[in-house]
Coordinates of C-alpha atoms in Angstrom, one line a residue:
X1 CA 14.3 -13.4 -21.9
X2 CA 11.1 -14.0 -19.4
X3 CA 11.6 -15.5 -16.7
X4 CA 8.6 -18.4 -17.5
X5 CA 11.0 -20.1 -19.3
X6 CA 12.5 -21.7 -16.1
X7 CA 8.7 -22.8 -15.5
X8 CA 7.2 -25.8 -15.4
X9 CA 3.2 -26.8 -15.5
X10 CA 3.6 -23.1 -13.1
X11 CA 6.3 -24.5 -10.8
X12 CA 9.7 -23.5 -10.9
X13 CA 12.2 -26.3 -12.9
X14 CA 15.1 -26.9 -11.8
X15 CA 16.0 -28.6 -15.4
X16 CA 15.1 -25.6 -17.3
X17 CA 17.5 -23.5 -15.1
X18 CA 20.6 -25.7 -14.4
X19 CA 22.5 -24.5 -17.5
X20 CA 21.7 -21.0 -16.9
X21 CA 23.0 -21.3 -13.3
X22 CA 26.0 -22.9 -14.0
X23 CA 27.2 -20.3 -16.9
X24 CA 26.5 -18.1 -13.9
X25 CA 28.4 -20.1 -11.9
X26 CA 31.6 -20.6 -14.6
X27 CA 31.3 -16.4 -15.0
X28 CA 31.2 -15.7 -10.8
X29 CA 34.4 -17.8 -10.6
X30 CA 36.0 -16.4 -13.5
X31 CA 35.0 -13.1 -12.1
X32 CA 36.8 -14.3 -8.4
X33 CA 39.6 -15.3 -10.0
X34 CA 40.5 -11.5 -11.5
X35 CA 39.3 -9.9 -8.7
X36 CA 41.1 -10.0 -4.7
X37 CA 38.5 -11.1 -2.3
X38 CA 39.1 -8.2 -0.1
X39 CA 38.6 -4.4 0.4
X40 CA 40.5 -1.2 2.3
X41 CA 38.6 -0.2 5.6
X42 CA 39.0 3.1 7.3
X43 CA 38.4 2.1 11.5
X44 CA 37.2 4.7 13.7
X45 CA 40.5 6.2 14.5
X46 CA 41.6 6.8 10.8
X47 CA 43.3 3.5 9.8
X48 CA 43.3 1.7 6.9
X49 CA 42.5 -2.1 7.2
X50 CA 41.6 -4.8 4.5
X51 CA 38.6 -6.5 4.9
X52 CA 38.2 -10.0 3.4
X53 CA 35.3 -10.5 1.4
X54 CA 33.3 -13.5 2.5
X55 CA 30.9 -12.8 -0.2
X56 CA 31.1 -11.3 -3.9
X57 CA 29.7 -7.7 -4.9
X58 CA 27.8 -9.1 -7.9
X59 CA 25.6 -6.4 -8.2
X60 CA 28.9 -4.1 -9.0
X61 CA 30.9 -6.9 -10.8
X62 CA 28.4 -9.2 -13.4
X63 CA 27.0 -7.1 -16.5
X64 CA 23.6 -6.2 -17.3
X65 CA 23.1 -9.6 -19.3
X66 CA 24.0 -11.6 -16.4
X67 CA 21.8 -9.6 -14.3
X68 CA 18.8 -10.3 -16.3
X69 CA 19.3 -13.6 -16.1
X70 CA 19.8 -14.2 -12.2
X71 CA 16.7 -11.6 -11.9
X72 CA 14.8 -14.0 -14.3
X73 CA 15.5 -17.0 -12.3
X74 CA 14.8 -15.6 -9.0
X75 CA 11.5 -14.1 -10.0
X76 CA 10.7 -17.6 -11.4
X77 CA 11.7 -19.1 -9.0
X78 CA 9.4 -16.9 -6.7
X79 CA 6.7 -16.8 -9.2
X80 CA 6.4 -21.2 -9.1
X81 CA 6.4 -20.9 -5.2
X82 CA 3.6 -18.2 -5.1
X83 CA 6.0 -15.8 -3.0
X84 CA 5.3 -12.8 -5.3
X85 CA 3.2 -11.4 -3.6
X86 CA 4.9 -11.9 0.2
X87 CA 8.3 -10.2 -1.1
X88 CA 9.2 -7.6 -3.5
X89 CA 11.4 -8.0 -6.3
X90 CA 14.2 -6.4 -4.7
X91 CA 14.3 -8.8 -1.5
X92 CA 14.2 -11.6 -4.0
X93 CA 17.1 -10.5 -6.3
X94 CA 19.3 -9.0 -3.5
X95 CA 18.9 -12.3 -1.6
X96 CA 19.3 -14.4 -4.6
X97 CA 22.7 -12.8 -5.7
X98 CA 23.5 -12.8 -2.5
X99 CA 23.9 -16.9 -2.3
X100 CA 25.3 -16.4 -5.8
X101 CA 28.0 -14.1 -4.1
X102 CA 28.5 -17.4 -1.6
X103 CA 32.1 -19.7 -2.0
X104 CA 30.0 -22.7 -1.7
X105 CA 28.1 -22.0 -4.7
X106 CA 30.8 -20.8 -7.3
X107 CA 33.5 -22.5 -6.0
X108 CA 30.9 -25.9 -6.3
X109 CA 32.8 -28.7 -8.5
X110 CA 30.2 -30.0 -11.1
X111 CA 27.0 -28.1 -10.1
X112 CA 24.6 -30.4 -10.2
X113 CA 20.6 -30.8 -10.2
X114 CA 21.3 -32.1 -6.4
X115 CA 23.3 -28.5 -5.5
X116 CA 20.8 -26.8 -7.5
X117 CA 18.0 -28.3 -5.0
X118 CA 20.0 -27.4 -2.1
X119 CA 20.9 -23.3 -3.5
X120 CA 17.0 -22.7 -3.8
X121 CA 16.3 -24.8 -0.7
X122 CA 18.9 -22.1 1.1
X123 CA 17.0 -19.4 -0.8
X124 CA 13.5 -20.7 0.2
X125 CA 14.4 -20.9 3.6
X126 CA 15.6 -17.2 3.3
X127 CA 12.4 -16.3 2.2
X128 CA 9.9 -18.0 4.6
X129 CA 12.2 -16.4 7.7
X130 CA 12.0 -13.2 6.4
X131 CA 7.9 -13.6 6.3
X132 CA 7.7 -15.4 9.3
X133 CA 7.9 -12.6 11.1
X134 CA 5.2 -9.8 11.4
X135 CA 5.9 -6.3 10.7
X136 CA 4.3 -3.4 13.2
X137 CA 4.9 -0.5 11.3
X138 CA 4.8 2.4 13.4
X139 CA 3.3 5.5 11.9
X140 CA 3.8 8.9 13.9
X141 CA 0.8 11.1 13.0
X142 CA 0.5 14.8 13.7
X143 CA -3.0 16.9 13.4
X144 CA -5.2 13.8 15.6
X145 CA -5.4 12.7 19.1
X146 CA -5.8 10.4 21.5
X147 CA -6.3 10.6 25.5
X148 CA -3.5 8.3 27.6
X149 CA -5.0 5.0 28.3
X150 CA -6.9 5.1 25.3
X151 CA -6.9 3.4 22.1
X152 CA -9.0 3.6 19.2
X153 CA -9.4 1.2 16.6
X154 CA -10.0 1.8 12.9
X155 CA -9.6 -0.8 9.9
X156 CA -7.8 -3.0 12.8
X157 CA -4.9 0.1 12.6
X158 CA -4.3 0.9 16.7
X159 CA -3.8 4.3 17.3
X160 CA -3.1 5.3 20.7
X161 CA -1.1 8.7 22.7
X162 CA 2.3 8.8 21.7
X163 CA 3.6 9.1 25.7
X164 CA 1.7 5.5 25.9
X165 CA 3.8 4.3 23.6
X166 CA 6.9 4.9 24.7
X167 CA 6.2 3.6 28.2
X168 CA 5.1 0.3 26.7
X169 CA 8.5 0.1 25.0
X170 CA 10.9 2.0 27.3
X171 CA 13.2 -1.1 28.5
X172 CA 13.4 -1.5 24.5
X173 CA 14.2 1.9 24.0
X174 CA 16.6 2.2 27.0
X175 CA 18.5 -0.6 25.2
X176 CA 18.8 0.8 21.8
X177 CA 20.0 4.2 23.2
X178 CA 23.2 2.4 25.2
X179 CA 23.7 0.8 22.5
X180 CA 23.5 3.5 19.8
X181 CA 22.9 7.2 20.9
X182 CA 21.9 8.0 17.4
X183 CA 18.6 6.4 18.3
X184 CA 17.5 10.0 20.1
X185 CA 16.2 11.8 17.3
X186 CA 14.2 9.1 16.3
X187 CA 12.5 8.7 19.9
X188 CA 12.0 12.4 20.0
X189 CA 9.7 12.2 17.2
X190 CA 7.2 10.3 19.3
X191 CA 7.5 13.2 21.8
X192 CA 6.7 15.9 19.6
X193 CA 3.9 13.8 17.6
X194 CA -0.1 14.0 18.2
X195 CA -0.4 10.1 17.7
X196 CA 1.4 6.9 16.8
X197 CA -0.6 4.5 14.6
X198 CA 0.1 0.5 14.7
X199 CA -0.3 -1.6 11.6
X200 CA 0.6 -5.0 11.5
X201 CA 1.6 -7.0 8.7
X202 CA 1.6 -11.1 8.6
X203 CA 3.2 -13.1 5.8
X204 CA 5.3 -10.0 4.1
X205 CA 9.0 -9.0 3.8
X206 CA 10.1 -5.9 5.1
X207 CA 9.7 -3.1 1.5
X208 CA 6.3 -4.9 0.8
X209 CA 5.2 -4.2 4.4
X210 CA 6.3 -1.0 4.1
X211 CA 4.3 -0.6 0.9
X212 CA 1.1 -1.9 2.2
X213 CA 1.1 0.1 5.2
X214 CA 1.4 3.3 3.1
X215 CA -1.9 1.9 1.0
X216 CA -4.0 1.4 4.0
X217 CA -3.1 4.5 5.9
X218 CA -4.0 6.7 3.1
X219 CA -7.4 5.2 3.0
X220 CA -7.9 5.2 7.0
X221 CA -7.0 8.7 7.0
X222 CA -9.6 9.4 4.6
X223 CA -12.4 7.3 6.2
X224 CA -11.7 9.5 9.4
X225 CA -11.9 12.4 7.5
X226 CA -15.0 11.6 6.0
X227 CA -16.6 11.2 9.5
X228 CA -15.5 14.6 10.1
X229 CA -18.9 16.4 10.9
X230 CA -17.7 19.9 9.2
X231 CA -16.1 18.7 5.8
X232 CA -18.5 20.2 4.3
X233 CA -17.9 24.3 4.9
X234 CA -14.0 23.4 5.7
X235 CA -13.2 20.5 4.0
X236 CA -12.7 21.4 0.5
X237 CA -9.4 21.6 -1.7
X238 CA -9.3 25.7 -0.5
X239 CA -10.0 24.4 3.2
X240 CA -7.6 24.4 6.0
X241 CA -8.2 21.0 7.0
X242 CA -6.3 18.8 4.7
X243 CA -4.5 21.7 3.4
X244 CA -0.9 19.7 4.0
X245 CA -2.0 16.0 3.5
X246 CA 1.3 14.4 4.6
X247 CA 4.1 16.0 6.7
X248 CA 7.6 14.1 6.2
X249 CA 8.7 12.5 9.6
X250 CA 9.9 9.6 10.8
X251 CA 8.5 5.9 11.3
X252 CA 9.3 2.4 12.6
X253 CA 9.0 -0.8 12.0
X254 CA 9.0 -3.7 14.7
X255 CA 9.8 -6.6 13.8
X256 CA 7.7 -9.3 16.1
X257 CA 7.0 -12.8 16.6
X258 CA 3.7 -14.0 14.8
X259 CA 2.4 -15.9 18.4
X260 CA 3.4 -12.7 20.5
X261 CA 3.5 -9.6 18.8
X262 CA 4.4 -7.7 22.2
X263 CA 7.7 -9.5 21.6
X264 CA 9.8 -7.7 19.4
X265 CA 13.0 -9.2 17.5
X266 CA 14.2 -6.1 15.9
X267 CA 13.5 -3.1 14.4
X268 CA 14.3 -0.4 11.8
X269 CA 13.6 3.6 11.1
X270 CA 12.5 5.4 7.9
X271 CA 11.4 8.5 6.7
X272 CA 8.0 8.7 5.6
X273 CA 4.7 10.9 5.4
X274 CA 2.0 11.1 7.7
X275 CA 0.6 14.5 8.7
X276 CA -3.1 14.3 8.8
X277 CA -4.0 17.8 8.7
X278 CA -2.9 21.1 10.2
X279 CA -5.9 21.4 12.9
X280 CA -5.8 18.7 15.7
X281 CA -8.7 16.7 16.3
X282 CA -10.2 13.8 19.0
X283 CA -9.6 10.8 17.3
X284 CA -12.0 8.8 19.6
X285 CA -14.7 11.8 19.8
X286 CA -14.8 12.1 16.0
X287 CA -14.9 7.8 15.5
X288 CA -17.2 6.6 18.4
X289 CA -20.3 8.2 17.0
X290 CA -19.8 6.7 13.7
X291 CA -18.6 3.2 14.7
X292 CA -21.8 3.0 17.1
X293 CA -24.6 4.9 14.2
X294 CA -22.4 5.4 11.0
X295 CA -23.4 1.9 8.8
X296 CA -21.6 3.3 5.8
X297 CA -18.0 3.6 8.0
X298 CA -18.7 0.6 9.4
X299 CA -18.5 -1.4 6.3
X300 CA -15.9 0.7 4.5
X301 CA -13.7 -0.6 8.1
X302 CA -14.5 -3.9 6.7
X303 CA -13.0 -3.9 3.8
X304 CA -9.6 -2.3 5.2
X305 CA -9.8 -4.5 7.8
X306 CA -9.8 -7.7 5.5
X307 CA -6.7 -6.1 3.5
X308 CA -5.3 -5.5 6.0
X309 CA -5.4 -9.0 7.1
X310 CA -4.2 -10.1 4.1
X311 CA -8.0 -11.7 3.1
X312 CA -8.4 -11.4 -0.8
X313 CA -10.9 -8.4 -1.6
X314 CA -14.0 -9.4 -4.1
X315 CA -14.1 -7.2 -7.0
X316 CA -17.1 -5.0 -5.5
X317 CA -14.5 -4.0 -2.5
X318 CA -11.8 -3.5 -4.9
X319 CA -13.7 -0.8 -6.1
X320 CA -14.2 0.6 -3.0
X321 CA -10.7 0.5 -2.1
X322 CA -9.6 2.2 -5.3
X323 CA -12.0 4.8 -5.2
X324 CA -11.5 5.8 -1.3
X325 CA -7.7 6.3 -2.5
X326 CA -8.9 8.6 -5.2
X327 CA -11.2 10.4 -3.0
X328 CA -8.5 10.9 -0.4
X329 CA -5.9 12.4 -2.9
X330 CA -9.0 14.7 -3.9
X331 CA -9.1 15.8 -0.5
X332 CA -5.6 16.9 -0.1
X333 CA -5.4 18.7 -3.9
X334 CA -5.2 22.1 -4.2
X335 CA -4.6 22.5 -8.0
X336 CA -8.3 22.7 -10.2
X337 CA -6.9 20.1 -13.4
X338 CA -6.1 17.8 -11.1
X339 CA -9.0 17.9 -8.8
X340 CA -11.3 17.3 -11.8
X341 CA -9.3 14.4 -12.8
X342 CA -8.9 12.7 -9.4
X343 CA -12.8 13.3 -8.8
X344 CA -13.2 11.6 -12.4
X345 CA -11.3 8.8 -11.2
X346 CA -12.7 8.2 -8.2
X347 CA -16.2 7.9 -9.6
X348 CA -15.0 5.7 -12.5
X349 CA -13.5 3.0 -10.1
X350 CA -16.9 2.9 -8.6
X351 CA -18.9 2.7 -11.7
X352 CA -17.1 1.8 -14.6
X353 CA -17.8 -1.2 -15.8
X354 CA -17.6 -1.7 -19.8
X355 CA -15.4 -0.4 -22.9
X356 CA -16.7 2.9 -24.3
X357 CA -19.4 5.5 -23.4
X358 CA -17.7 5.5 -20.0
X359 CA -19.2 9.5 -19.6
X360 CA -22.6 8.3 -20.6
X361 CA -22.3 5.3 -18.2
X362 CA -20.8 6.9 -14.9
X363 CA -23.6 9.8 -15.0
X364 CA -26.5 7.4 -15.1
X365 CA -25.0 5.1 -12.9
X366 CA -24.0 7.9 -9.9
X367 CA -27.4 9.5 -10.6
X368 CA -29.0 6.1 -10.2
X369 CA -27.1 5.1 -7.1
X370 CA -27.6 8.6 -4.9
X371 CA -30.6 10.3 -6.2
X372 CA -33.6 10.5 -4.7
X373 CA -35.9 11.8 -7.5
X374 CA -36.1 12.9 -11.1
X375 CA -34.8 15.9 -10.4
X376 CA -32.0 15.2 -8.3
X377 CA -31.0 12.4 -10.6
X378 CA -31.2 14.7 -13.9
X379 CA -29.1 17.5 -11.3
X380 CA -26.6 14.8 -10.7
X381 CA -26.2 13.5 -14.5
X382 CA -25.5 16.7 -16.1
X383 CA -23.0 17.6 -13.2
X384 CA -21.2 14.1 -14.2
X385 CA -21.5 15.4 -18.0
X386 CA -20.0 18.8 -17.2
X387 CA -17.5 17.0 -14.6
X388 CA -16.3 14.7 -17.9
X389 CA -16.0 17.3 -20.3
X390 CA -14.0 19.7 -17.9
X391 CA -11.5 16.5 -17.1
X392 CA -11.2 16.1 -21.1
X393 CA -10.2 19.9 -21.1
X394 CA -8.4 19.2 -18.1
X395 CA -6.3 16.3 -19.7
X396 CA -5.5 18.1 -22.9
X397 CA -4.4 21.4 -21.5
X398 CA -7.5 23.3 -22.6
X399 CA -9.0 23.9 -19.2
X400 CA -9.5 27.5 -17.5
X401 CA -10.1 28.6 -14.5
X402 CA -13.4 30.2 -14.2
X403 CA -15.2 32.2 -11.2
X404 CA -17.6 28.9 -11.0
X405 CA -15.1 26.5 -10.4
X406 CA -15.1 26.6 -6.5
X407 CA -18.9 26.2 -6.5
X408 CA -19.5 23.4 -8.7
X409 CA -16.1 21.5 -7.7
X410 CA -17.6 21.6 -4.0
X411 CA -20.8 20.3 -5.6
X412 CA -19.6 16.9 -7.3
X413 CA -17.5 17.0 -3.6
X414 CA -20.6 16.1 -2.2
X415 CA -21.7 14.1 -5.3
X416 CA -18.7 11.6 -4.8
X417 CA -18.7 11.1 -1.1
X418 CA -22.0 10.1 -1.3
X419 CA -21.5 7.9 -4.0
X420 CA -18.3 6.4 -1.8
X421 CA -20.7 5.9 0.7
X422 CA -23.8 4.2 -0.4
X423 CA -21.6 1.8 -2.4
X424 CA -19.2 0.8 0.4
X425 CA -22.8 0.2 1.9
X426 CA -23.9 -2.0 -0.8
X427 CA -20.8 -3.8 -1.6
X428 CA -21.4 -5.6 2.1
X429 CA -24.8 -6.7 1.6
X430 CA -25.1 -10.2 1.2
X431 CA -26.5 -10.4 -2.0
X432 CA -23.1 -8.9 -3.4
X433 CA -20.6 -10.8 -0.9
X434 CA -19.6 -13.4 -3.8
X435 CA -17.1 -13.0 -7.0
X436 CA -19.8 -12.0 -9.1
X437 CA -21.2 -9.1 -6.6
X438 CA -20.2 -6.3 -8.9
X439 CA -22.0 -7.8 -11.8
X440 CA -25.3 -8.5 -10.6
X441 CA -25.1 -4.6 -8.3
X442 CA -24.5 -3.7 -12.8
X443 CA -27.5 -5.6 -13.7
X444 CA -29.6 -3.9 -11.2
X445 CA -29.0 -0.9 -11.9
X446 CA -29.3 -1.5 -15.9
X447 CA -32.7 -3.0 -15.1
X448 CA -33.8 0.0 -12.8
X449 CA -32.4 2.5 -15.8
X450 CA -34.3 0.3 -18.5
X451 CA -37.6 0.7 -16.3
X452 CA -37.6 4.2 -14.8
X453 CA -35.5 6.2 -16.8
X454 CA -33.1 8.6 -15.2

């Protein structure tokens, strides 16, 4: 069953799903009647108490039919509001079966199109609270730093010293540990990190948030490690820098008003990963050059910055964004296979652009966009040639590790970055700022390959 039957000209029907909602209904009271509306408690000193129930377990109690068809209705219901992309599927369902779980809707004489309107009312207003709020997720980074009283600003991410952070938020702090001493491990993370990193998230629930902030860290980590002026002898996959991408530690996440985001409502603690590399280094020192001369990391901080802000990325950025995350995954890998493929990869989100001969296409295409003569372009096309075949090899478990490898892996290194680069570079030139920006960047370069030759 797909949840677009309960759709309507793309808007959630309330016709369509009445008869589904009140089987649901007839089955959740059926379902209350056989089972006690309670459940045995053991207090803090040992004792056994029963708890009443003020809302149903469906989750445990309906079967997997039934499931499928609240999850269908609550993703269509989502899909006909456009909220898909503010909350995940999760917060939708465990919301939705949460009013489900409600007296007042299975206990409801005569459900009717009228308490039907009122249920998704309840669940819409769920929904836009949830969002309404922004999420600061607070990312703990080891291997960078930052002077106190400084911050540094990249992609719109705030990173600032760890020790500054804490004294902004002390009285906040101070409160959580009265009230819950279990806090301290948490805070002495921010003690023993290099960094704390801000990202703020408008119009998302609290998992999507989460999500997003893993996306766009990834990619500002690589964009500072690309301004890292020694990458080249130490920043390979056998270099020390980068040799542990991520470390797993813990983070936060704020929960703030949208008009003051200094004023937070509450907040919650994960695990996650953020070690930027084993070698500490000055965050501001490595940036400032770059942000001041560095036109290429300027405009790759454009395009983070305008996901970040939730602004919809043309299909020219998208590329960029896709292939940064493959060039950062490169940087951290350490096994050959899937170093080729991840190289591969990264080059084909910048340059693939039609069914078939995709090889063919990528090699004149990267040797198009970053050499400088016949020669460097012929160089560059039979590297892409040899990169593809080794990534078929690579892919079908034929591929062996040769003496060479280091060499020319460190060679289409360089070959990728500076593809990265001169493409985030062209994808903010005017010309392509505009939905079909890809296609006519395609048509030049099919023009200039027509006329010169590689």
């Amino acid at each position: 069953m797909s949840e677009t039957i309960y759709l309507k000209r793309g808007k959630f029907s309330h016709e369509l799903a009445l008869k589904d909602i009140k089987d649901i209904q007839t089955s959740i009271r059926s379902i209350a009647s056989e089972n006690p509306l309670n459940m045995t408690h053991i207090n803090s000193d040992g004792v056994s108490e029963i708890v009443e129930l003020t809302e149903l377990p469906l989750d445990i109690l309906l079967t997997q039919k039934q499931k499928r068809v609240v999850v269908n209705i609550a993703r269509s219901f989502a899909k006909g509001n456009k909220f898909e992309e503010n909350v995940s599927s999760s917060f939708i369902y465990e919301n939705f079966i949460k009013l489900l779980g409600d007296k007042k809707f299975y206990l409801a004489d005569n459900f009717s199109i009228s308490d039907s309107l009122s249920l998704f009312e309840h669940f819409r207003q769920i929904v836009e609270e949830e969002i309404s709020t922004v999420k600061v997720s607070i990312v703990t980074v080891l291997g960078a730093s930052i002077n106190r009283g400084n911050i540094c600003e990249v992609g719109s991410i705030k990173f600032m010293n760890p020790l500054d952070f804490i004294d902004k938020y002390k009285p906040l702090f101070e409160g959580i540990l009265n009230y819950n001493e279990g806090f301290q491990p948490y805070l002495e993370v921010l003690h023993k990190s290099d960094l704390v990193a801000q990202v703020s998230i408008k119009n998302r629930d609290t998992a999507t948030s989460k999500i997003l902030t893993n996306e766009i860290m990834k990619r500002v980590y690589t964009l500072i490690r690309l301004s890292i002026p020694s990458c080249g002898g130490r920043y390979n996959f056998f270099g020390t820098l980068g040799e542990e991408y991520l470390e797993s530690r813990f983070s936060f996440l704020f929960h703030t008003d949208p008009i003051n985001e200094e004023a937070v409502k509450t907040i919650s603690f994960e695990r996650t990963s953020n070690r930027f590399s084993d070698s500490n280094i000055d965050l501001i020192k490595t940036i400032l050059p770059h942000k001041q001369a560095g036109e290429w990391f300027n405009r790759i901080e454009t395009i983070i910055s305008k996901f970040v802000s939730d602004k919809e990325l043309n299909d020219f950025e998208k590329r960029i964004w896709t292939a940064l995350y493959w060039y950062g995954e490169a940087m951290s890998e350490r096994e050959l296979n899937p170093l080729i493929i991840k190289y591969a990869t990264c080059l084909e989100a910048l340059f693939n652009s039609r069914e078939g001969g995709i090889s063919e296409q990528i090699a004149e295409f990267t040797a198009h966009v970053i050499g400088k003569t016949k020669d460097e372009r012929m160089n560059i096309y039979s590297s892409i040639k040899k990169l593809y075949n080794s990534r078929s090899n690579a892919v079908h478990g034929r591929y062996i590790v040769n003496s060479q490898d280091s060499e020319f892996l460190s060679h289409i290194m360089i070959i990728c970055e500076s593809a990265l680069l001169q493409m985030a570079y062209y994808s903010q030139e005017d010309y392509y700022q505009n939905s079909k920006g890809y296609d006519k960047f395609v048509q030049y370069i099919l023009k200039e390959y027509r006329f010169y030759g590689i």
